[in-house]
Amino acid sequence: MTNKDTEVMDIVEDEQAKQQRLEKETIAEIKRNFSLLERSVETIETRFTTRVLRNLPSIRRRLTSTILSHIICDYYGQNDIQKVELLKLLNEKEKPAEEENKQNVLPEVDIYIHLNVLIYLLDKNELDKGMMLSNKTVDRMVSLNRRTMDQLAARIFYYHGRFYELTNRLSEIRPIQLAAYRTATLRHDEETQATLLNLLLRNYFIYNLFDQADKLVSKSTFPEKASNNQAARYAYYLGRIKALQLDYTLAHTYLTQAIRKAPQNNITAGFQQTANKFFIVVQLLMGEIPERSLFRQPILKKALAPYLVITQAVRVGDLNMFQEGLAQYDAVFKKDKTYTLILRLRHNVIKTGIRMISLSYSKISLRDICIKLHLDSEEDAEFIVAKAIRDGVIDATLDHSKGFMKSKEIVDIYSTNEPENAYHQRINFCLNLHNEAVKAMRFPMDAHRKELASAEEARERERELVQEIADGELDEDDDMADY
């Protein structure tokens, strides 16, 4: 055997050793999470469950069927039905347990194991198996009816909906989600309530049931203590609803909130891209032009390329360029579900064109406006100019008899209410941000009781010391460090 072959074997062995080490570390980490869940049930403290769920993405990247089978065999009893079913789904055989099986399986740990198996099946694209297991897990979770399981329930419902969405059967579980949402609201289970509200809105959006989505929003309240991710999703859905209802100012506010609340990393790239697409279209519908830097961000650059063409057309008021961009990226806009909103931009393109003409010319004939904006007739040009004057887009006068538009002198912007409105908007945002930060602050439960106990002990020691001094038991040389 040559030295080269020996080196290759060493590398292979090192890779195998590394894999085994990672498996052992992952198994140990999952078992530590079991302890945290047990502690959460004993102390009725949700922060331990939060720590477990926060660790989920890290474990997800390392999950294998071998790791899961080890965990299942170690935790469940010898003839446990759950154990047999989970191993069958993973295509794994029963292995000898490394430690003694527990007699009583804690329901929270049981659901946590099911959650990990669901995530593994989703990553492996085994949708039928995942759908079957998610149905059983939801039924089991509902029958157990434990408040210490609330945070885990939110995740289970999310993956349950995800499996049905990927198999195009999302409408089937709408009654289940509505019933679960009603129950979560009655129990003040805020995390599950927020998750299910977003799942229902997504369900309605996929089937274009926007009226039902709006009714759901109007008759429900989003919990204030929900996680940041759920708040970002909810703001995104509200933004879309308001945009369809022509309330662009509110839509812009909600979409801005969604983008700012979403984590700024590569994992959430899909959400950032989708939210920014609607944000750009709404901003254009408001008559504003998005910043160029938005289209240059590495995560967004490719996804927003079609929207850059539309933005450029609106910015210069070129109707031909707008129509060409719309025809070129027709399929993209329909897939993104922004097509109907972009069709509304045609009038904005014309308005921008009129504004540019009004700034460039002090006086211009309607025929020239018709040629520059590629309109069908002078009557169309006159109607559009008249509407722009009435809406306050341009400050000009229209002479019908002579067929021309005359622009008025540009007023100093600081003599208008524009600066005041801009400052008001910024101050409002800062105040809202401060209020949300205060609401998001968390404090350890019963911390004040510990402080009270220590204060009581100090007073007790002081009373004893005073008594001893009064009785003459303490001399001047005695140690007074404690006092």
CSV table of C-alpha atoms in Angstrom, one decimal:
chain,number,residue,atom,x,y,z
A,1,MET,CA,0.0,0.0,0.0
A,2,THR,CA,1.4,3.4,-1.0
A,3,ASN,CA,1.6,6.5,1.2
A,4,LYS,CA,-1.1,8.2,-1.0
A,5,ASP,CA,-3.6,5.4,-0.3
A,6,THR,CA,-2.9,5.6,3.4
A,7,GLU,CA,-3.5,9.4,3.3
A,8,VAL,CA,-6.9,8.8,1.5
A,9,MET,CA,-7.9,6.3,4.2
A,10,ASP,CA,-7.0,8.7,6.9
A,11,ILE,CA,-9.1,11.4,5.3
A,12,VAL,CA,-12.1,9.0,5.0
A,13,GLU,CA,-11.7,7.9,8.7
A,14,ASP,CA,-11.5,11.6,9.7
A,15,GLU,CA,-14.7,12.3,7.9
A,16,GLN,CA,-16.4,9.4,9.5
A,17,ALA,CA,-15.1,10.4,12.9
A,18,LYS,CA,-16.4,13.9,12.4
A,19,GLN,CA,-19.8,12.6,11.4
A,20,GLN,CA,-20.0,10.4,14.5
A,21,ARG,CA,-18.9,13.3,16.7
A,22,LEU,CA,-21.6,15.6,15.2
A,23,GLU,CA,-24.3,12.9,15.7
A,24,LYS,CA,-23.3,12.5,19.3
A,25,GLU,CA,-23.3,16.3,19.9
A,26,THR,CA,-26.7,16.6,18.3
A,27,ILE,CA,-28.2,13.8,20.3
A,28,ALA,CA,-26.8,15.3,23.5
A,29,GLU,CA,-28.2,18.7,22.5
A,30,ILE,CA,-31.7,17.3,21.9
A,31,LYS,CA,-31.6,15.5,25.3
A,32,ARG,CA,-30.6,18.7,27.0
A,33,ASN,CA,-33.7,20.2,25.4
A,34,PHE,CA,-35.8,17.4,26.9
A,35,SER,CA,-34.5,18.5,30.3
A,36,LEU,CA,-35.5,22.1,29.6
A,37,LEU,CA,-39.0,21.0,28.6
A,38,GLU,CA,-39.3,19.0,31.8
A,39,ARG,CA,-38.1,22.0,33.7
A,40,SER,CA,-40.6,24.2,31.9
A,41,VAL,CA,-43.5,21.9,32.9
A,42,GLU,CA,-42.3,21.8,36.6
A,43,THR,CA,-41.9,25.5,37.0
A,44,ILE,CA,-44.6,26.6,34.5
A,45,GLU,CA,-42.1,28.9,32.9
A,46,THR,CA,-42.4,29.5,29.2
A,47,ARG,CA,-38.9,30.8,28.8
A,48,PHE,CA,-37.4,27.3,28.9
A,49,THR,CA,-39.6,26.2,26.0
A,50,THR,CA,-38.6,29.4,24.2
A,51,ARG,CA,-35.0,28.4,24.5
A,52,VAL,CA,-35.8,25.0,23.1
A,53,LEU,CA,-37.6,26.4,20.1
A,54,ARG,CA,-34.9,29.0,19.5
A,55,ASN,CA,-32.4,26.2,19.2
A,56,LEU,CA,-34.6,24.4,16.5
A,57,PRO,CA,-33.0,25.9,13.3
A,58,SER,CA,-29.5,24.9,14.5
A,59,ILE,CA,-30.6,21.3,15.2
A,60,ARG,CA,-32.6,21.2,11.9
A,61,ARG,CA,-29.4,21.6,9.8
A,62,ARG,CA,-27.9,18.5,11.5
A,63,LEU,CA,-30.9,16.2,11.7
A,64,THR,CA,-30.6,12.7,10.2
A,65,SER,CA,-32.8,9.6,10.4
A,66,THR,CA,-30.1,7.9,12.5
A,67,ILE,CA,-30.1,10.7,15.1
A,68,LEU,CA,-33.9,10.7,15.3
A,69,SER,CA,-34.0,6.9,15.6
A,70,HIS,CA,-31.5,7.0,18.5
A,71,ILE,CA,-33.5,9.6,20.3
A,72,ILE,CA,-36.8,7.7,19.7
A,73,CYS,CA,-35.3,4.4,20.9
A,74,ASP,CA,-33.8,6.0,24.0
A,75,TYR,CA,-36.9,7.9,25.1
A,76,TYR,CA,-39.9,5.7,24.4
A,77,GLY,CA,-40.7,2.4,26.1
A,78,GLN,CA,-40.1,-1.1,24.6
A,79,ASN,CA,-43.6,-1.6,23.1
A,80,ASP,CA,-44.7,2.0,22.7
A,81,ILE,CA,-47.0,2.5,19.7
A,82,GLN,CA,-45.5,6.0,19.1
A,83,LYS,CA,-42.1,4.6,18.8
A,84,VAL,CA,-43.1,1.9,16.2
A,85,GLU,CA,-44.9,4.5,14.1
A,86,LEU,CA,-42.1,7.1,14.1
A,87,LEU,CA,-39.4,4.5,13.2
A,88,LYS,CA,-41.6,3.2,10.4
A,89,LEU,CA,-41.9,6.7,9.0
A,90,LEU,CA,-38.1,7.2,9.2
A,91,ASN,CA,-37.5,3.7,7.6
A,92,GLU,CA,-35.3,2.8,10.5
A,93,LYS,CA,-35.2,-0.3,12.6
A,94,GLU,CA,-35.3,-0.5,16.4
A,95,LYS,CA,-31.9,-0.1,18.1
A,96,PRO,CA,-30.8,-1.0,21.6
A,97,ALA,CA,-31.4,1.9,24.0
A,98,GLU,CA,-28.2,3.5,25.3
A,99,GLU,CA,-29.9,4.5,28.5
A,100,GLU,CA,-32.9,3.2,30.5
A,101,ASN,CA,-36.3,4.0,28.9
A,102,LYS,CA,-38.5,6.3,30.9
A,103,GLN,CA,-41.7,4.8,32.2
A,104,ASN,CA,-43.8,7.9,31.8
A,105,VAL,CA,-43.4,9.8,28.5
A,106,LEU,CA,-43.8,13.6,29.1
A,107,PRO,CA,-46.4,14.9,26.5
A,108,GLU,CA,-44.3,18.0,25.8
A,109,VAL,CA,-41.2,15.9,25.0
A,110,ASP,CA,-43.3,13.6,22.9
A,111,ILE,CA,-44.7,16.5,20.8
A,112,TYR,CA,-41.2,17.9,20.5
A,113,ILE,CA,-39.9,14.6,19.1
A,114,HIS,CA,-42.8,14.6,16.6
A,115,LEU,CA,-42.0,18.2,15.7
A,116,ASN,CA,-38.4,17.2,14.8
A,117,VAL,CA,-39.6,14.2,12.7
A,118,LEU,CA,-42.0,16.5,10.9
A,119,ILE,CA,-39.2,19.0,10.1
A,120,TYR,CA,-37.0,16.1,8.9
A,121,LEU,CA,-39.8,14.7,6.6
A,122,LEU,CA,-40.4,18.2,5.2
A,123,ASP,CA,-36.7,18.7,4.4
A,124,LYS,CA,-36.6,15.3,2.7
A,125,ASN,CA,-39.8,16.3,0.7
A,126,GLU,CA,-41.7,13.2,2.0
A,127,LEU,CA,-45.0,15.1,1.9
A,128,ASP,CA,-47.5,12.2,2.2
A,129,LYS,CA,-45.7,10.8,5.3
A,130,GLY,CA,-45.5,14.3,6.8
A,131,MET,CA,-49.1,15.0,6.2
A,132,MET,CA,-50.2,11.8,7.9
A,133,LEU,CA,-47.9,12.4,10.9
A,134,SER,CA,-49.0,16.1,11.2
A,135,ASN,CA,-52.7,15.0,11.3
A,136,LYS,CA,-52.0,12.5,14.1
A,137,THR,CA,-49.9,15.0,16.0
A,138,VAL,CA,-52.5,17.8,15.8
A,139,ASP,CA,-55.2,15.3,17.0
A,140,ARG,CA,-53.0,14.1,19.9
A,141,MET,CA,-52.1,17.7,20.9
A,142,VAL,CA,-55.8,18.7,20.9
A,143,SER,CA,-56.8,15.7,23.0
A,144,LEU,CA,-54.0,16.3,25.6
A,145,ASN,CA,-55.2,20.0,26.1
A,146,ARG,CA,-52.1,21.2,28.1
A,147,ARG,CA,-51.2,24.9,28.5
A,148,THR,CA,-47.5,24.1,28.8
A,149,MET,CA,-47.7,22.9,25.2
A,150,ASP,CA,-48.9,26.2,23.7
A,151,GLN,CA,-45.6,27.3,22.1
A,152,LEU,CA,-45.0,23.8,20.7
A,153,ALA,CA,-48.6,23.8,19.4
A,154,ALA,CA,-47.9,26.9,17.3
A,155,ARG,CA,-45.0,25.2,15.5
A,156,ILE,CA,-47.0,22.0,14.9
A,157,PHE,CA,-49.9,24.0,13.4
A,158,TYR,CA,-47.4,25.8,11.1
A,159,TYR,CA,-45.9,22.6,9.7
A,160,HIS,CA,-49.3,21.0,9.5
A,161,GLY,CA,-50.4,23.9,7.2
A,162,ARG,CA,-47.1,23.7,5.3
A,163,PHE,CA,-47.6,20.1,4.3
A,164,TYR,CA,-51.1,20.7,3.1
A,165,GLU,CA,-50.0,23.8,1.2
A,166,LEU,CA,-47.2,21.9,-0.7
A,167,THR,CA,-49.7,19.2,-1.7
A,168,ASN,CA,-52.3,21.8,-2.9
A,169,ARG,CA,-54.9,20.8,-0.3
A,170,LEU,CA,-54.8,23.8,1.9
A,171,SER,CA,-58.6,24.5,1.7
A,172,GLU,CA,-59.3,21.1,3.4
A,173,ILE,CA,-57.8,22.2,6.7
A,174,ARG,CA,-59.4,25.7,6.9
A,175,PRO,CA,-62.2,24.5,9.3
A,176,ILE,CA,-59.5,22.9,11.6
A,177,GLN,CA,-57.5,26.1,11.6
A,178,LEU,CA,-60.6,28.2,12.4
A,179,ALA,CA,-61.6,26.0,15.3
A,180,ALA,CA,-58.0,26.0,16.6
A,181,TYR,CA,-57.8,29.8,16.3
A,182,ARG,CA,-61.1,30.2,18.2
A,183,THR,CA,-59.8,27.9,21.0
A,184,ALA,CA,-56.4,29.7,21.2
A,185,THR,CA,-58.2,33.1,21.5
A,186,LEU,CA,-60.4,31.8,24.3
A,187,ARG,CA,-57.4,30.5,26.2
A,188,HIS,CA,-55.3,33.6,25.5
A,189,ASP,CA,-52.6,31.4,23.9
A,190,GLU,CA,-51.0,34.4,22.1
A,191,GLU,CA,-48.3,32.5,20.1
A,192,THR,CA,-50.7,30.0,18.7
A,193,GLN,CA,-53.3,32.7,18.1
A,194,ALA,CA,-50.8,34.8,16.0
A,195,THR,CA,-49.6,31.8,14.1
A,196,LEU,CA,-53.1,30.5,13.2
A,197,LEU,CA,-54.3,34.0,12.2
A,198,ASN,CA,-51.4,34.3,9.8
A,199,LEU,CA,-52.0,30.8,8.5
A,200,LEU,CA,-55.7,31.6,7.9
A,201,LEU,CA,-54.8,34.8,6.0
A,202,ARG,CA,-52.3,32.9,3.9
A,203,ASN,CA,-55.0,30.3,3.2
A,204,TYR,CA,-57.4,33.0,2.0
A,205,PHE,CA,-54.8,34.8,-0.1
A,206,ILE,CA,-53.7,31.6,-1.9
A,207,TYR,CA,-57.4,31.1,-3.1
A,208,ASN,CA,-57.8,34.9,-3.7
A,209,LEU,CA,-60.5,35.2,-1.0
A,210,PHE,CA,-59.6,38.7,-0.1
A,211,ASP,CA,-63.0,39.7,1.2
A,212,GLN,CA,-63.0,36.9,3.7
A,213,ALA,CA,-59.4,37.8,4.7
A,214,ASP,CA,-60.6,41.4,5.3
A,215,LYS,CA,-63.6,40.2,7.4
A,216,LEU,CA,-61.3,38.0,9.5
A,217,VAL,CA,-58.9,40.9,10.2
A,218,SER,CA,-61.8,43.2,11.1
A,219,LYS,CA,-63.3,40.7,13.6
A,220,SER,CA,-60.0,39.6,15.2
A,221,THR,CA,-57.2,41.2,17.2
A,222,PHE,CA,-53.6,40.4,16.7
A,223,PRO,CA,-51.9,39.7,20.1
A,224,GLU,CA,-49.4,42.3,21.2
A,225,LYS,CA,-47.0,39.8,22.8
A,226,ALA,CA,-46.7,37.7,19.7
A,227,SER,CA,-43.2,37.1,18.3
A,228,ASN,CA,-41.5,39.5,15.9
A,229,ASN,CA,-41.7,37.0,12.9
A,230,GLN,CA,-45.5,36.6,13.3
A,231,ALA,CA,-45.9,40.4,13.6
A,232,ALA,CA,-43.9,40.9,10.4
A,233,ARG,CA,-46.1,38.4,8.5
A,234,TYR,CA,-49.3,39.9,9.8
A,235,ALA,CA,-48.2,43.4,8.8
A,236,TYR,CA,-47.4,42.1,5.3
A,237,TYR,CA,-50.9,40.6,4.9
A,238,LEU,CA,-52.5,43.8,6.1
A,239,GLY,CA,-50.4,45.8,3.7
A,240,ARG,CA,-51.7,43.6,0.8
A,241,ILE,CA,-55.3,43.9,1.9
A,242,LYS,CA,-55.1,47.7,2.2
A,243,ALA,CA,-53.4,48.0,-1.2
A,244,LEU,CA,-56.2,46.1,-2.9
A,245,GLN,CA,-58.7,48.5,-1.1
A,246,LEU,CA,-56.9,51.5,-2.6
A,247,ASP,CA,-55.7,52.7,0.8
A,248,TYR,CA,-52.1,53.1,-0.2
A,249,THR,CA,-51.0,55.2,2.8
A,250,LEU,CA,-51.9,52.5,5.3
A,251,ALA,CA,-50.6,49.8,2.9
A,252,HIS,CA,-47.3,51.6,2.8
A,253,THR,CA,-47.2,51.9,6.6
A,254,TYR,CA,-47.9,48.2,7.1
A,255,LEU,CA,-45.4,47.0,4.4
A,256,THR,CA,-42.7,49.2,5.9
A,257,GLN,CA,-43.4,47.6,9.3
A,258,ALA,CA,-43.2,44.1,7.8
A,259,ILE,CA,-39.8,44.8,6.1
A,260,ARG,CA,-38.3,46.4,9.3
A,261,LYS,CA,-39.6,43.7,11.6
A,262,ALA,CA,-38.3,40.8,9.5
A,263,PRO,CA,-34.8,39.5,10.3
A,264,GLN,CA,-32.3,40.9,7.9
A,265,ASN,CA,-30.4,37.7,6.8
A,266,ASN,CA,-30.3,35.3,3.9
A,267,ILE,CA,-32.7,32.8,5.6
A,268,THR,CA,-35.6,35.3,5.2
A,269,ALA,CA,-34.6,36.4,1.7
A,270,GLY,CA,-37.9,35.1,0.2
A,271,PHE,CA,-40.0,37.1,2.6
A,272,GLN,CA,-37.9,40.2,2.1
A,273,GLN,CA,-38.2,39.9,-1.7
A,274,THR,CA,-42.0,39.4,-1.7
A,275,ALA,CA,-42.6,42.3,0.8
A,276,ASN,CA,-40.3,44.7,-1.1
A,277,LYS,CA,-42.1,43.9,-4.4
A,278,PHE,CA,-45.5,45.0,-3.0
A,279,PHE,CA,-43.7,47.9,-1.1
A,280,ILE,CA,-42.3,49.3,-4.4
A,281,VAL,CA,-45.6,49.0,-6.3
A,282,VAL,CA,-47.5,50.7,-3.4
A,283,GLN,CA,-44.9,53.5,-3.2
A,284,LEU,CA,-45.3,54.1,-6.9
A,285,LEU,CA,-49.0,54.2,-6.6
A,286,MET,CA,-48.6,56.9,-3.9
A,287,GLY,CA,-46.7,59.0,-6.4
A,288,GLU,CA,-43.3,58.4,-4.8
A,289,ILE,CA,-40.2,56.9,-6.4
A,290,PRO,CA,-38.3,54.2,-4.4
A,291,GLU,CA,-34.6,54.8,-3.7
A,292,ARG,CA,-32.1,53.3,-6.2
A,293,SER,CA,-30.1,51.7,-3.3
A,294,LEU,CA,-33.1,49.3,-2.7
A,295,PHE,CA,-32.6,47.7,-6.1
A,296,ARG,CA,-28.8,47.3,-5.6
A,297,GLN,CA,-29.1,45.1,-2.4
A,298,PRO,CA,-27.5,41.6,-3.2
A,299,ILE,CA,-30.5,39.7,-1.8
A,300,LEU,CA,-33.1,41.8,-3.8
A,301,LYS,CA,-31.2,42.7,-7.0
A,302,LYS,CA,-32.3,39.8,-9.2
A,303,ALA,CA,-35.8,39.5,-7.8
A,304,LEU,CA,-36.5,43.3,-8.2
A,305,ALA,CA,-35.1,43.6,-11.8
A,306,PRO,CA,-38.6,43.7,-13.5
A,307,TYR,CA,-39.8,46.2,-10.9
A,308,LEU,CA,-36.8,48.5,-11.7
A,309,VAL,CA,-38.0,48.7,-15.3
A,310,ILE,CA,-41.5,49.7,-14.2
A,311,THR,CA,-40.0,52.2,-11.7
A,312,GLN,CA,-37.9,53.8,-14.4
A,313,ALA,CA,-40.9,54.2,-16.7
A,314,VAL,CA,-43.0,55.8,-13.9
A,315,ARG,CA,-40.1,58.1,-12.9
A,316,VAL,CA,-39.7,59.6,-16.4
A,317,GLY,CA,-43.4,59.3,-17.3
A,318,ASP,CA,-42.7,57.2,-20.4
A,319,LEU,CA,-45.9,55.3,-21.3
A,320,ASN,CA,-44.3,53.3,-24.1
A,321,MET,CA,-41.5,52.1,-21.8
A,322,PHE,CA,-44.2,51.2,-19.2
A,323,GLN,CA,-46.2,49.1,-21.7
A,324,GLU,CA,-43.1,47.4,-23.0
A,325,GLY,CA,-42.0,46.5,-19.4
A,326,LEU,CA,-45.5,45.2,-18.6
A,327,ALA,CA,-45.5,43.0,-21.7
A,328,GLN,CA,-42.0,41.7,-21.1
A,329,TYR,CA,-42.5,40.7,-17.5
A,330,ASP,CA,-46.2,39.9,-17.7
A,331,ALA,CA,-45.7,36.3,-16.4
A,332,VAL,CA,-43.5,37.4,-13.5
A,333,PHE,CA,-46.0,40.0,-12.3
A,334,LYS,CA,-48.9,37.5,-12.4
A,335,LYS,CA,-46.8,34.9,-10.5
A,336,ASP,CA,-46.0,37.6,-7.8
A,337,LYS,CA,-49.7,38.6,-7.8
A,338,THR,CA,-48.7,42.2,-8.3
A,339,TYR,CA,-50.1,42.4,-11.9
A,340,THR,CA,-53.5,44.1,-11.0
A,341,LEU,CA,-51.7,46.7,-8.9
A,342,ILE,CA,-49.2,47.4,-11.6
A,343,LEU,CA,-52.0,47.9,-14.1
A,344,ARG,CA,-53.2,50.8,-11.9
A,345,LEU,CA,-49.8,52.5,-12.4
A,346,ARG,CA,-50.7,53.5,-16.0
A,347,HIS,CA,-52.4,56.6,-14.7
A,348,ASN,CA,-49.5,57.4,-12.5
A,349,VAL,CA,-47.1,57.2,-15.5
A,350,ILE,CA,-49.3,59.8,-17.3
A,351,LYS,CA,-49.5,62.0,-14.2
A,352,THR,CA,-45.7,61.9,-13.8
A,353,GLY,CA,-45.3,62.8,-17.5
A,354,ILE,CA,-47.7,65.8,-17.0
A,355,ARG,CA,-45.7,66.9,-13.9
A,356,MET,CA,-42.4,66.7,-15.9
A,357,ILE,CA,-44.0,68.7,-18.7
A,358,SER,CA,-45.4,71.3,-16.3
A,359,LEU,CA,-41.9,71.8,-14.8
A,360,SER,CA,-40.2,72.0,-18.2
A,361,TYR,CA,-42.7,74.3,-20.0
A,362,SER,CA,-44.4,77.5,-18.7
A,363,LYS,CA,-46.9,77.1,-21.6
A,364,ILE,CA,-47.6,74.1,-23.9
A,365,SER,CA,-50.4,73.1,-26.3
A,366,LEU,CA,-52.6,70.1,-25.7
A,367,ARG,CA,-51.5,68.6,-29.0
A,368,ASP,CA,-47.8,68.6,-27.9
A,369,ILE,CA,-48.8,67.0,-24.6
A,370,CYS,CA,-50.7,64.4,-26.6
A,371,ILE,CA,-47.6,63.6,-28.7
A,372,LYS,CA,-45.2,63.5,-25.8
A,373,LEU,CA,-47.4,61.2,-23.7
A,374,HIS,CA,-48.5,59.0,-26.7
A,375,LEU,CA,-52.1,59.6,-26.0
A,376,ASP,CA,-54.9,58.9,-28.5
A,377,SER,CA,-56.4,62.4,-28.9
A,378,GLU,CA,-56.3,66.0,-27.6
A,379,GLU,CA,-59.6,65.4,-25.8
A,380,ASP,CA,-57.9,62.7,-23.7
A,381,ALA,CA,-55.0,65.0,-23.0
A,382,GLU,CA,-57.3,67.8,-21.9
A,383,PHE,CA,-59.3,65.4,-19.6
A,384,ILE,CA,-56.1,64.0,-18.0
A,385,VAL,CA,-54.5,67.5,-17.5
A,386,ALA,CA,-57.8,68.8,-15.9
A,387,LYS,CA,-57.9,65.8,-13.5
A,388,ALA,CA,-54.2,66.4,-12.6
A,389,ILE,CA,-54.9,70.1,-11.8
A,390,ARG,CA,-57.9,69.1,-9.7
A,391,ASP,CA,-55.9,66.4,-7.8
A,392,GLY,CA,-53.2,68.9,-7.0
A,393,VAL,CA,-50.5,67.0,-9.1
A,394,ILE,CA,-49.6,70.2,-11.0
A,395,ASP,CA,-50.2,73.9,-10.3
A,396,ALA,CA,-51.4,75.1,-13.7
A,397,THR,CA,-54.4,76.5,-15.6
A,398,LEU,CA,-56.1,75.1,-18.7
A,399,ASP,CA,-57.3,77.2,-21.6
A,400,HIS,CA,-60.0,75.2,-23.3
A,401,SER,CA,-60.7,77.7,-26.2
A,402,LYS,CA,-57.1,78.2,-27.2
A,403,GLY,CA,-56.1,74.6,-26.3
A,404,PHE,CA,-53.0,75.0,-24.1
A,405,MET,CA,-51.9,74.5,-20.5
A,406,LYS,CA,-50.1,77.3,-18.6
A,407,SER,CA,-48.0,76.5,-15.5
A,408,LYS,CA,-47.9,78.8,-12.5
A,409,GLU,CA,-44.7,79.9,-10.8
A,410,ILE,CA,-43.1,77.3,-8.4
A,411,VAL,CA,-43.9,78.1,-4.8
A,412,ASP,CA,-41.2,77.8,-2.1
A,413,ILE,CA,-41.8,74.3,-0.5
A,414,TYR,CA,-41.0,75.7,3.0
A,415,SER,CA,-44.0,77.9,2.8
A,416,THR,CA,-46.3,74.9,2.5
A,417,ASN,CA,-47.2,72.1,5.0
A,418,GLU,CA,-44.9,69.6,3.3
A,419,PRO,CA,-42.0,69.9,5.9
A,420,GLU,CA,-44.4,69.7,8.8
A,421,ASN,CA,-46.0,66.5,7.4
A,422,ALA,CA,-42.5,64.9,6.9
A,423,TYR,CA,-41.5,65.7,10.5
A,424,HIS,CA,-44.8,64.4,11.8
A,425,GLN,CA,-44.3,61.1,9.9
A,426,ARG,CA,-40.8,60.6,11.3
A,427,ILE,CA,-41.8,61.6,14.9
A,428,ASN,CA,-44.8,59.2,14.7
A,429,PHE,CA,-42.5,56.4,13.6
A,430,CYS,CA,-40.0,57.0,16.5
A,431,LEU,CA,-42.8,57.1,19.1
A,432,ASN,CA,-44.3,53.8,17.8
A,433,LEU,CA,-40.9,52.2,17.8
A,434,HIS,CA,-40.3,53.3,21.4
A,435,ASN,CA,-43.7,51.9,22.5
A,436,GLU,CA,-43.1,48.6,20.8
A,437,ALA,CA,-39.6,48.3,22.4
A,438,VAL,CA,-41.2,48.9,25.8
A,439,LYS,CA,-43.9,46.3,25.2
A,440,ALA,CA,-41.3,43.8,24.1
A,441,MET,CA,-39.2,44.0,27.3
A,442,ARG,CA,-39.2,40.9,29.4
A,443,PHE,CA,-38.5,40.5,33.1
A,444,PRO,CA,-37.9,37.3,35.2
A,445,MET,CA,-41.1,36.1,36.9
A,446,ASP,CA,-41.3,36.6,40.7
A,447,ALA,CA,-38.0,38.6,40.8
A,448,HIS,CA,-39.7,41.1,43.1
A,449,ARG,CA,-40.5,38.4,45.6
A,450,LYS,CA,-36.8,37.5,45.9
A,451,GLU,CA,-36.0,41.1,46.6
A,452,LEU,CA,-38.7,41.3,49.2
A,453,ALA,CA,-37.3,38.1,50.9
A,454,SER,CA,-33.8,39.4,51.0
A,455,ALA,CA,-35.1,42.8,52.4
A,456,GLU,CA,-37.0,40.9,55.1
A,457,GLU,CA,-33.8,38.9,56.1
A,458,ALA,CA,-31.8,42.2,56.3
A,459,ARG,CA,-34.4,43.8,58.6
A,460,GLU,CA,-34.5,40.6,60.7
A,461,ARG,CA,-30.7,40.7,61.1
A,462,GLU,CA,-30.9,44.4,62.0
A,463,ARG,CA,-33.5,43.7,64.7
A,464,GLU,CA,-31.5,40.9,66.2
A,465,LEU,CA,-28.4,43.1,66.3
A,466,VAL,CA,-30.3,46.0,67.9
A,467,GLN,CA,-31.6,43.5,70.5
A,468,GLU,CA,-28.1,42.2,71.2
A,469,ILE,CA,-26.7,45.7,71.7
A,470,ALA,CA,-29.6,46.5,74.0
A,471,ASP,CA,-28.9,43.4,76.0
A,472,GLY,CA,-25.2,44.2,76.2
A,473,GLU,CA,-24.1,41.0,74.5
A,474,LEU,CA,-21.9,42.8,71.9
A,475,ASP,CA,-18.6,44.4,72.9
A,476,GLU,CA,-16.7,47.0,70.9
A,477,ASP,CA,-14.2,44.3,69.6
A,478,ASP,CA,-16.9,42.1,68.1
A,479,ASP,CA,-16.9,41.6,64.3
A,480,MET,CA,-19.5,44.0,62.7
A,481,ALA,CA,-18.8,43.0,59.1
A,482,ASP,CA,-22.3,41.6,58.6
A,483,TYR,CA,-23.9,44.7,59.8
